[in-house]
């Protein structure tokens, strides 16, 4: 895990007043990353594509509990580290 990404996630958690946990709900992740639920779903769906030699760096691993999606803290940190240099499209 990237130390800088870990610090950034912790700062975002503090700013959004979200308790640090092992697993987050989609709404919390949307608030942290400042993305829409649709964008989050698209990022998660990229990670669910059949195994290929290389997944896109913007793909975000998640898992389901019943029909509810969850994202692990370590997954968020790794995602942020991979995507630090990516710029948001306007």
Coordinates of N, CA and C in Angstrom, one line a residue:
X1 N 0.8 -1.2 0.0 CA 0.0 0.0 0.0 C 0.9 1.2 0.0
X2 N 0.4 2.2 -0.7 CA 1.1 3.5 -0.8 C 0.9 4.3 0.5
X3 N 1.9 4.8 1.1 CA 1.8 5.6 2.4 C 1.0 6.9 2.0
X4 N 1.4 7.5 0.9 CA 0.7 8.8 0.5 C -0.8 8.6 0.3
X5 N -1.1 7.5 -0.4 CA -2.5 7.2 -0.6 C -3.3 6.9 0.7
X6 N -2.6 6.2 1.6 CA -3.2 5.9 2.9 C -3.5 7.2 3.7
X7 N -2.6 8.1 3.6 CA -2.7 9.4 4.3 C -3.9 10.2 3.7
X8 N -3.9 10.1 2.3 CA -5.0 10.9 1.6 C -6.4 10.3 1.9
X9 N -6.5 9.0 2.0 CA -7.8 8.4 2.3 C -8.2 8.8 3.7
X10 N -7.2 8.7 4.6 CA -7.5 9.1 6.0 C -8.0 10.6 6.1
X11 N -7.3 11.5 5.3 CA -7.7 12.9 5.3 C -9.1 13.0 4.8
X12 N -9.4 12.3 3.7 CA -10.8 12.3 3.1 C -11.8 11.8 4.1
X13 N -11.5 10.7 4.8 CA -12.4 10.2 5.8 C -12.7 11.2 6.9
X14 N -11.6 11.9 7.4 CA -11.8 13.0 8.4 C -12.6 14.1 7.9
X15 N -12.4 14.5 6.6 CA -13.1 15.7 6.1 C -14.6 15.3 5.9
X16 N -14.9 14.1 5.6 CA -16.3 13.7 5.4 C -16.9 13.1 6.6
X17 N -16.1 13.1 7.7 CA -16.6 12.6 9.0 C -17.2 11.2 8.9
X18 N -16.4 10.4 8.2 CA -16.7 8.9 8.1 C -15.7 8.2 8.9
X19 N -16.2 7.3 9.7 CA -15.3 6.5 10.6 C -14.5 5.5 9.7
X20 N -13.2 5.4 10.1 CA -12.3 4.4 9.4 C -12.8 3.0 9.7
X21 N -13.1 2.2 8.7 CA -13.5 0.8 8.9 C -12.8 0.0 7.8
X22 N -13.0 -1.3 7.9 CA -12.4 -2.3 7.0 C -13.2 -2.3 5.7
X23 N -14.5 -1.9 5.7 CA -15.4 -2.0 4.6 C -16.3 -0.8 4.6
X24 N -16.5 -0.3 3.3 CA -17.4 0.9 3.2 C -18.6 0.6 2.3
X25 N -19.7 1.4 2.5 CA -20.8 1.3 1.6 C -20.6 2.2 0.4
X26 N -21.3 1.9 -0.7 CA -21.1 2.7 -1.9 C -21.3 4.2 -1.7
X27 N -22.3 4.6 -0.9 CA -22.6 6.0 -0.7 C -21.4 6.7 0.0
X28 N -20.7 6.0 0.9 CA -19.5 6.5 1.6 C -18.4 6.7 0.6
X29 N -18.2 5.7 -0.3 CA -17.1 5.8 -1.3 C -17.4 6.9 -2.2
X30 N -18.6 7.1 -2.6 CA -19.0 8.2 -3.5 C -18.6 9.6 -2.9
X31 N -18.9 9.7 -1.6 CA -18.6 10.9 -0.9 C -17.1 11.1 -0.8
X32 N -16.3 10.1 -0.5 CA -14.9 10.1 -0.4 C -14.2 10.5 -1.7
X33 N -14.6 9.9 -2.8 CA -14.0 10.1 -4.1 C -14.6 11.2 -4.9
X34 N -15.7 11.7 -4.3 CA -16.5 12.8 -5.0 C -16.9 12.4 -6.4
X35 N -17.5 11.2 -6.5 CA -18.0 10.7 -7.7 C -19.5 10.3 -7.6
X36 N -20.2 10.2 -8.7 CA -21.6 9.8 -8.6 C -21.8 8.3 -8.4
X37 N -22.9 7.9 -8.0 CA -23.2 6.4 -7.8 C -23.0 5.7 -9.2
X38 N -23.4 6.3 -10.3 CA -23.3 5.7 -11.6 C -21.8 5.5 -11.9
X39 N -20.9 6.5 -11.6 CA -19.5 6.3 -11.9 C -18.9 5.2 -11.0
X40 N -19.3 5.2 -9.8 CA -18.8 4.1 -8.9 C -19.2 2.7 -9.4
X41 N -20.5 2.6 -9.9 CA -20.9 1.3 -10.4 C -20.1 1.0 -11.7
X42 N -19.8 1.9 -12.5 CA -19.0 1.7 -13.7 C -17.6 1.2 -13.4
X43 N -17.0 1.9 -12.4 CA -15.7 1.5 -11.9 C -15.6 0.0 -11.4
X44 N -16.7 -0.3 -10.6 CA -16.8 -1.7 -10.1 C -17.0 -2.7 -11.2
X45 N -17.9 -2.3 -12.1 CA -18.1 -3.2 -13.2 C -16.9 -3.5 -14.1
X46 N -16.0 -2.5 -14.2 CA -14.8 -2.7 -14.9 C -13.9 -3.8 -14.3
X47 N -14.0 -3.9 -13.0 CA -13.2 -4.9 -12.2 C -13.9 -6.3 -12.3
X48 N -15.2 -6.3 -12.7 CA -15.9 -7.6 -12.8 C -15.8 -8.2 -14.2
X49 N -15.1 -7.6 -15.1 CA -15.0 -8.1 -16.4 C -14.3 -9.4 -16.4
X50 N -14.5 -10.3 -17.3 CA -13.8 -11.6 -17.3 C -12.3 -11.4 -17.3
X51 N -11.6 -12.3 -16.6 CA -10.2 -12.2 -16.5 C -9.5 -11.9 -17.8
X52 N -8.7 -10.9 -17.8 CA -7.9 -10.5 -19.0 C -6.4 -10.3 -18.5
X53 N -5.6 -10.1 -19.4 CA -4.2 -9.9 -19.0 C -3.9 -8.7 -18.2
X54 N -4.8 -7.7 -18.4 CA -4.6 -6.4 -17.7 C -5.9 -5.7 -17.5
X55 N -6.3 -5.4 -16.2 CA -7.5 -4.7 -16.0 C -7.1 -3.2 -16.0
X56 N -8.1 -2.4 -16.4 CA -7.8 -0.9 -16.4 C -7.5 -0.4 -15.0
X57 N -6.6 0.6 -14.9 CA -6.2 1.0 -13.6 C -7.4 1.7 -12.8
X58 N -8.4 2.2 -13.5 CA -9.5 2.8 -12.8 C -10.5 1.8 -12.3
X59 N -10.3 0.5 -12.6 CA -11.3 -0.5 -12.1 C -11.2 -0.6 -10.6
X60 N -12.3 -0.8 -9.9 CA -12.4 -0.8 -8.4 C -13.0 -2.1 -8.0
X61 N -12.2 -2.9 -7.3 CA -12.7 -4.2 -6.8 C -13.8 -4.0 -5.7
X62 N -14.8 -4.8 -5.7 CA -15.8 -4.7 -4.7 C -16.3 -6.1 -4.5
X63 N -17.2 -6.3 -3.5 CA -17.8 -7.6 -3.3 C -19.3 -7.3 -2.9
X64 N -20.1 -8.3 -2.9 CA -21.5 -8.1 -2.6 C -21.9 -8.9 -1.3
X65 N -22.7 -8.3 -0.5 CA -23.4 -9.0 0.6 C -24.8 -9.0 0.2
X66 N -25.3 -10.1 -0.3 CA -26.7 -10.1 -0.8 C -26.6 -9.3 -2.1
X67 N -27.5 -8.3 -2.2 CA -27.5 -7.4 -3.4 C -26.7 -6.1 -3.1
X68 N -26.1 -6.0 -1.9 CA -25.4 -4.8 -1.5 C -23.9 -4.8 -1.8
X69 N -23.4 -3.8 -2.5 CA -22.0 -3.8 -2.8 C -21.2 -3.2 -1.7
X70 N -20.0 -3.7 -1.4 CA -19.1 -3.1 -0.4 C -17.7 -3.0 -1.0
X71 N -16.9 -2.0 -0.5 CA -15.6 -1.8 -0.9 C -14.7 -1.8 0.3
X72 N -13.6 -2.6 0.2 CA -12.6 -2.7 1.3 C -11.7 -1.4 1.4
X73 N -11.3 -1.1 2.6 CA -10.4 0.1 2.8 C -9.2 -0.1 2.0
X74 N -8.5 -1.3 2.1 CA -7.3 -1.5 1.4 C -7.5 -1.4 -0.1
X75 N -8.6 -1.7 -0.6 CA -8.9 -1.6 -2.0 C -9.0 -0.1 -2.4
X76 N -9.6 0.7 -1.6 CA -9.6 2.1 -1.9 C -8.2 2.8 -1.9
X77 N -7.4 2.4 -0.9 CA -6.0 2.9 -0.9 C -5.3 2.5 -2.1
X78 N -5.4 1.2 -2.5 CA -4.7 0.8 -3.7 C -5.2 1.5 -5.0
X79 N -6.5 1.7 -5.0 CA -7.1 2.3 -6.2 C -6.6 3.8 -6.3
X80 N -6.5 4.5 -5.1 CA -6.1 5.8 -5.1 C -4.6 5.9 -5.5
X81 N -3.8 5.0 -5.1 CA -2.4 5.0 -5.4 C -2.2 4.8 -6.9
X82 N -3.0 3.9 -7.5 CA -2.9 3.6 -9.0 C -3.4 4.8 -9.8
X83 N -4.3 5.6 -9.2 CA -5.0 6.6 -10.0 C -4.6 8.1 -9.6
X84 N -3.5 8.2 -8.9 CA -3.0 9.5 -8.4 C -2.8 10.5 -9.6
X85 N -2.2 10.0 -10.6 CA -1.8 10.9 -11.7 C -2.9 11.1 -12.8
X86 N -4.0 10.3 -12.6 CA -5.1 10.5 -13.6 C -5.9 11.8 -13.3
X87 N -6.2 12.5 -14.4 CA -7.0 13.7 -14.2 C -8.4 13.5 -14.6
X88 N -9.3 14.2 -13.9 CA -10.7 14.0 -14.1 C -11.1 14.7 -15.4
X89 N -12.0 13.9 -16.2 CA -12.4 14.5 -17.4 C -13.5 15.5 -17.2
X90 N -13.5 16.6 -17.8 CA -14.5 17.7 -17.6 C -15.7 17.5 -18.6

